[in-house]
């Protein structure tokens, strides 16, 4: 492979996750994919640096913090800690994970803006926008709701109708209101700053056809370019959480201006701490280094139009590659909280080995922009069959003979040179697949090799030879071949299964394995006794993960959160501790039937980590309710208490039975959760007013 002959200096980034909620399975498609690619480059001995950061600015961030009762700075700091922990536990190895709310990013954002301004690529115009007179802030389209002007559907956002698909301006909405305060918006004029994207029309036509992006994306961008670009509004008015624009008090950079600059800032922060990296070497307009962005298909316009135009206008280099991927579906459908398939990274980690998911995603990933489906039945079968049944099985079935019969010493010769040559020769093909993000093809090629290894071992029948006299040398040779074939497979799988690779390296006593180690063998070499490298996926644990996700919904149902169903990879970001319902009017609230209930009995739910089953008396009527309060209450402590339930909630069928209401509770969750207990004198069935 030509790239291997030349040492490469590569900077790799993933899209910056927005700092207003936990990571979920959809996010992990991108970060696992990028991490595999970066690890592969490092294994090839290239200088590869992987950076990322929290996207920490914008109105949504300040509103999120307001709901928690803390400052935006405190909120994004908490999120940052959670992100770093979750990424680490999924073996996603950033060289630096930072935040866009940093001094490095402020300095770079101001510098790029000033360069664009001084080169006349920034203009100001007065525009009229919707304004919330109660919150005293301008409203983005998504913060305005009302009736669709086309079909009359209520509760639609200010730019498009989810019912009929119509697009319109916020001014066309009927009965428009602020989604933040409920106030009726008024029109107000304000000066805004625009980046003259139109100055870069010709440059972008050439750049988008340069091979930097996938053909499908090029075709889409060509449609936009042929229709004619519009200048880009890069300012927002106070109050806004972000960086104030130089020489423009009360004006702030729109989050999407400083967010991609966060890639540069994260790298700059790392360069300042490492002597072997030079910021200018990578970002100079004539740089020979590479910059690779991995992103989802929903943010193509920002990365493939605005970002390269900003960079070239400010005299920086543009990306070498922008690799775009699709969304995640689970069991063929969009992620759903009600089905328990809106799964956070932490919920997954609480139940399953992260390398199961890394391998499964790898089998599904390609250079195309297709959506990736996590089919949970296929997930169990694929991991157990491939990783455990094929690869780990080769090591386990041969290591026993080496340990028991040959004092952990491998034989001095290769008894199957033709087979090992096939394994070694696959190196460049597999490397090409990794390089071009054809991870699924790489996994299929590796597993085809594993099938050959297992077939050869089955043909040689070492377990039979072990029972025959005078066959020790043959047994030794066959087992040694098996261990070496396993080692080569491990080298090819190391970018995907880094934790298993570390354990296998310890078993083999071979040191850190690099890609070109696939061209050598371990002969006359001492290994350690074999220990299990990975256990099989337990279907019960998968089911427990789904149950835990449904129980998390129960917990958040006490104060509702983001929409139950999410389709976009960044949708549905929520925190249990601050979930707040969309605003309703008094007439709607009056329909909620809140009743005093006496807890007749309470018991543990077998197989559920958080649920307690309650039998409730609501005034002559007995109800069965499941509540996710096990961490805060024992069943014994609940029996005889009075509490409050939503009595007219539609019954919900759960794995453990039918739940016929919702218990009201408050608190951040876990041990810190308290059911509502009415004053003395309350009787079962009384309505709470």
mmCIF file of C-alpha atoms in Angstrom, residues 88-276:
data_model
loop_
_atom_site.group_PDB
_atom_site.id
_atom_site.type_symbol
_atom_site.label_atom_id
_atom_site.label_comp_id
_atom_site.label_asym_id
_atom_site.label_seq_id
_atom_site.Cartn_x
_atom_site.Cartn_y
_atom_site.Cartn_z
ATOM 1 C CA UNK A 88 -13.195 6.198 27.872
ATOM 2 C CA UNK A 89 -15.332 3.205 28.804
ATOM 3 C CA UNK A 90 -16.116 2.574 25.135
ATOM 4 C CA UNK A 91 -12.336 2.573 24.471
ATOM 5 C CA UNK A 92 -12.629 5.701 22.322
ATOM 6 C CA UNK A 93 -9.125 7.082 22.594
ATOM 7 C CA UNK A 94 -8.970 10.825 22.034
ATOM 8 C CA UNK A 95 -5.593 12.478 22.158
ATOM 9 C CA UNK A 96 -7.517 15.487 23.444
ATOM 10 C CA UNK A 97 -11.160 16.019 24.385
ATOM 11 C CA UNK A 98 -11.878 19.697 24.987
ATOM 12 C CA UNK A 99 -14.718 22.254 24.950
ATOM 13 C CA UNK A 100 -15.661 25.026 22.537
ATOM 14 C CA UNK A 101 -16.163 27.230 25.593
ATOM 15 C CA UNK A 102 -12.422 27.772 25.998
ATOM 16 C CA UNK A 103 -9.956 30.610 25.678
ATOM 17 C CA UNK A 104 -8.197 28.786 22.822
ATOM 18 C CA UNK A 105 -11.432 28.719 20.857
ATOM 19 C CA UNK A 106 -12.256 32.325 21.667
ATOM 20 C CA UNK A 107 -8.874 33.517 20.384
ATOM 21 C CA UNK A 108 -9.056 31.467 17.182
ATOM 22 C CA UNK A 109 -12.698 32.426 16.509
ATOM 23 C CA UNK A 110 -11.958 36.120 16.925
ATOM 24 C CA UNK A 111 -8.842 35.827 14.744
ATOM 25 C CA UNK A 112 -10.664 34.074 11.906
ATOM 26 C CA UNK A 113 -13.575 36.513 12.117
ATOM 27 C CA UNK A 114 -11.260 39.558 12.024
ATOM 28 C CA UNK A 115 -9.399 38.169 9.000
ATOM 29 C CA UNK A 116 -12.676 37.605 7.160
ATOM 30 C CA UNK A 117 -13.923 41.043 8.190
ATOM 31 C CA UNK A 118 -10.728 42.794 7.109
ATOM 32 C CA UNK A 119 -10.905 41.038 3.731
ATOM 33 C CA UNK A 120 -14.498 42.333 3.285
ATOM 34 C CA UNK A 121 -16.127 38.909 3.651
ATOM 35 C CA UNK A 122 -18.339 40.174 6.521
ATOM 36 C CA UNK A 123 -21.259 42.562 6.023
ATOM 37 C CA UNK A 124 -23.990 43.884 8.323
ATOM 38 C CA UNK A 125 -27.691 44.118 7.566
ATOM 39 C CA UNK A 126 -30.819 44.935 9.505
ATOM 40 C CA UNK A 127 -33.308 42.091 9.707
ATOM 41 C CA UNK A 128 -36.675 41.641 11.380
ATOM 42 C CA UNK A 129 -37.097 38.678 13.715
ATOM 43 C CA UNK A 130 -39.612 37.285 16.152
ATOM 44 C CA UNK A 131 -38.956 38.572 19.666
ATOM 45 C CA UNK A 132 -40.142 37.224 23.016
ATOM 46 C CA UNK A 133 -41.201 40.319 25.021
ATOM 47 C CA UNK A 134 -41.325 38.342 28.277
ATOM 48 C CA UNK A 135 -37.876 36.705 28.041
ATOM 49 C CA UNK A 136 -36.560 39.752 26.151
ATOM 50 C CA UNK A 137 -34.800 37.669 23.555
ATOM 51 C CA UNK A 138 -34.990 36.955 19.838
ATOM 52 C CA UNK A 139 -36.412 33.571 18.944
ATOM 53 C CA UNK A 140 -35.021 31.034 16.524
ATOM 54 C CA UNK A 141 -37.666 29.263 14.415
ATOM 55 C CA UNK A 142 -37.562 26.160 16.645
ATOM 56 C CA UNK A 143 -38.555 28.256 19.656
ATOM 57 C CA UNK A 144 -41.781 29.453 18.035
ATOM 58 C CA UNK A 145 -44.881 27.264 17.918
ATOM 59 C CA UNK A 146 -48.395 27.674 16.608
ATOM 60 C CA UNK A 147 -50.937 26.365 14.127
ATOM 61 C CA UNK A 148 -49.743 25.365 10.664
ATOM 62 C CA UNK A 149 -50.910 28.013 8.147
ATOM 63 C CA UNK A 150 -51.533 25.264 5.568
ATOM 64 C CA UNK A 151 -53.360 22.458 7.381
ATOM 65 C CA UNK A 152 -54.161 24.021 10.770
ATOM 66 C CA UNK A 153 -52.279 21.377 12.788
ATOM 67 C CA UNK A 154 -51.605 22.720 16.300
ATOM 68 C CA UNK A 155 -48.262 22.868 18.127
ATOM 69 C CA UNK A 156 -46.045 23.108 15.043
ATOM 70 C CA UNK A 157 -42.606 24.694 14.900
ATOM 71 C CA UNK A 158 -41.909 27.996 13.209
ATOM 72 C CA UNK A 159 -40.358 26.655 10.009
ATOM 73 C CA UNK A 160 -42.165 23.474 8.992
ATOM 74 C CA UNK A 161 -45.208 21.348 9.784
ATOM 75 C CA UNK A 162 -44.640 17.794 10.943
ATOM 76 C CA UNK A 163 -48.184 16.873 9.946
ATOM 77 C CA UNK A 164 -48.445 18.023 6.320
ATOM 78 C CA UNK A 165 -44.775 18.733 5.571
ATOM 79 C CA UNK A 166 -45.354 22.359 4.577
ATOM 80 C CA UNK A 167 -42.544 24.896 4.999
ATOM 81 C CA UNK A 168 -43.192 28.521 5.901
ATOM 82 C CA UNK A 169 -41.832 31.467 7.865
ATOM 83 C CA UNK A 170 -42.614 31.987 11.581
ATOM 84 C CA UNK A 171 -44.649 35.061 10.659
ATOM 85 C CA UNK A 172 -47.117 32.808 8.819
ATOM 86 C CA UNK A 173 -47.899 30.663 11.888
ATOM 87 C CA UNK A 174 -51.374 31.119 13.338
ATOM 88 C CA UNK A 175 -51.681 31.751 17.085
ATOM 89 C CA UNK A 176 -47.891 31.875 17.330
ATOM 90 C CA UNK A 177 -46.328 31.720 20.786
ATOM 91 C CA UNK A 178 -42.869 31.498 22.283
ATOM 92 C CA UNK A 179 -41.987 27.894 23.157
ATOM 93 C CA UNK A 180 -39.871 29.295 25.989
ATOM 94 C CA UNK A 181 -42.279 31.600 27.834
ATOM 95 C CA UNK A 182 -45.612 31.165 26.075
ATOM 96 C CA UNK A 183 -45.725 34.869 25.219
ATOM 97 C CA UNK A 184 -46.944 36.072 21.846
ATOM 98 C CA UNK A 185 -43.887 37.024 19.753
ATOM 99 C CA UNK A 186 -43.570 40.469 18.263
ATOM 100 C CA UNK A 187 -41.501 41.524 15.271
ATOM 101 C CA UNK A 188 -38.375 43.483 16.089
ATOM 102 C CA UNK A 189 -35.528 44.804 13.980
ATOM 103 C CA UNK A 190 -31.868 44.101 14.743
ATOM 104 C CA UNK A 191 -28.484 44.486 13.049
ATOM 105 C CA UNK A 192 -26.909 41.150 12.094
ATOM 106 C CA UNK A 193 -23.513 40.135 10.773
ATOM 107 C CA UNK A 194 -23.299 37.980 7.650
ATOM 108 C CA UNK A 195 -20.470 35.901 6.208
ATOM 109 C CA UNK A 196 -20.480 36.451 2.438
ATOM 110 C CA UNK A 197 -20.652 32.829 1.365
ATOM 111 C CA UNK A 198 -21.458 34.126 -2.094
ATOM 112 C CA UNK A 199 -17.822 35.279 -2.387
ATOM 113 C CA UNK A 200 -16.797 31.607 -2.410
ATOM 114 C CA UNK A 201 -19.265 30.212 -4.952
ATOM 115 C CA UNK A 202 -16.604 29.364 -7.547
ATOM 116 C CA UNK A 203 -14.159 28.032 -4.962
ATOM 117 C CA UNK A 204 -16.810 25.735 -3.459
ATOM 118 C CA UNK A 205 -17.876 24.405 -6.861
ATOM 119 C CA UNK A 206 -14.289 23.279 -7.432
ATOM 120 C CA UNK A 207 -13.631 22.104 -3.857
ATOM 121 C CA UNK A 208 -16.769 19.979 -3.595
ATOM 122 C CA UNK A 209 -15.755 18.164 -6.791
ATOM 123 C CA UNK A 210 -12.159 17.559 -5.672
ATOM 124 C CA UNK A 211 -12.711 14.071 -4.221
ATOM 125 C CA UNK A 212 -12.697 15.392 -0.666
ATOM 126 C CA UNK A 213 -16.250 14.189 -0.043
ATOM 127 C CA UNK A 214 -18.367 11.231 -1.150
ATOM 128 C CA UNK A 215 -20.050 11.353 -4.532
ATOM 129 C CA UNK A 216 -23.568 11.312 -3.029
ATOM 130 C CA UNK A 217 -22.740 14.396 -0.955
ATOM 131 C CA UNK A 218 -21.132 16.122 -3.938
ATOM 132 C CA UNK A 219 -24.326 15.607 -5.926
ATOM 133 C CA UNK A 220 -26.440 17.126 -3.138
ATOM 134 C CA UNK A 221 -24.124 20.089 -2.718
ATOM 135 C CA UNK A 222 -24.154 20.658 -6.481
ATOM 136 C CA UNK A 223 -27.923 21.180 -6.278
ATOM 137 C CA UNK A 224 -27.435 23.891 -3.647
ATOM 138 C CA UNK A 225 -24.559 25.501 -5.530
ATOM 139 C CA UNK A 226 -26.453 25.527 -8.815
ATOM 140 C CA UNK A 227 -29.425 27.156 -7.084
ATOM 141 C CA UNK A 228 -27.102 29.907 -5.825
ATOM 142 C CA UNK A 229 -25.696 30.310 -2.317
ATOM 143 C CA UNK A 230 -27.028 32.761 0.263
ATOM 144 C CA UNK A 231 -24.928 34.762 2.695
ATOM 145 C CA UNK A 232 -24.783 33.197 6.156
ATOM 146 C CA UNK A 233 -26.045 34.926 9.302
ATOM 147 C CA UNK A 234 -23.238 34.438 11.852
ATOM 148 C CA UNK A 235 -24.513 36.643 14.696
ATOM 149 C CA UNK A 236 -27.027 36.377 17.503
ATOM 150 C CA UNK A 237 -28.277 39.013 19.900
ATOM 151 C CA UNK A 238 -27.893 38.984 23.664
ATOM 152 C CA UNK A 239 -28.871 37.140 25.765
ATOM 153 C CA UNK A 240 -26.832 34.351 24.177
ATOM 154 C CA UNK A 241 -24.315 31.901 25.619
ATOM 155 C CA UNK A 242 -21.223 32.157 23.466
ATOM 156 C CA UNK A 243 -18.418 34.493 22.405
ATOM 157 C CA UNK A 244 -19.109 38.191 21.945
ATOM 158 C CA UNK A 245 -18.178 39.487 18.496
ATOM 159 C CA UNK A 246 -15.169 41.862 18.596
ATOM 160 C CA UNK A 247 -16.138 45.538 18.452
ATOM 161 C CA UNK A 248 -19.845 44.672 18.536
ATOM 162 C CA UNK A 249 -21.219 44.831 22.110
ATOM 163 C CA UNK A 250 -24.301 42.677 22.641
ATOM 164 C CA UNK A 251 -23.655 40.640 19.480
ATOM 165 C CA UNK A 252 -22.468 37.027 19.702
ATOM 166 C CA UNK A 253 -21.060 34.500 17.292
ATOM 167 C CA UNK A 254 -23.712 32.022 16.187
ATOM 168 C CA UNK A 255 -22.780 28.622 17.610
ATOM 169 C CA UNK A 256 -22.030 27.179 14.178
ATOM 170 C CA UNK A 257 -19.304 29.726 13.570
ATOM 171 C CA UNK A 258 -17.156 28.773 16.565
ATOM 172 C CA UNK A 259 -18.123 25.071 16.711
ATOM 173 C CA UNK A 260 -15.922 23.820 13.822
ATOM 174 C CA UNK A 261 -13.167 26.165 14.945
ATOM 175 C CA UNK A 262 -13.331 23.988 18.064
ATOM 176 C CA UNK A 263 -11.472 21.315 16.082
ATOM 177 C CA UNK A 264 -8.574 23.715 15.688
ATOM 178 C CA UNK A 265 -8.804 24.882 19.302
ATOM 179 C CA UNK A 266 -8.727 21.332 20.678
ATOM 180 C CA UNK A 267 -5.667 20.580 18.551
ATOM 181 C CA UNK A 268 -4.026 23.883 19.550
ATOM 182 C CA UNK A 269 -4.587 23.062 23.216
ATOM 183 C CA UNK A 270 -2.867 19.706 22.670
ATOM 184 C CA UNK A 271 0.015 21.235 20.695
ATOM 185 C CA UNK A 272 0.689 23.635 23.565
ATOM 186 C CA UNK A 273 1.207 20.602 25.829
ATOM 187 C CA UNK A 274 3.239 18.429 23.445
ATOM 188 C CA UNK A 275 6.587 19.156 21.843
ATOM 189 C CA UNK A 276 6.036 16.736 18.944
#
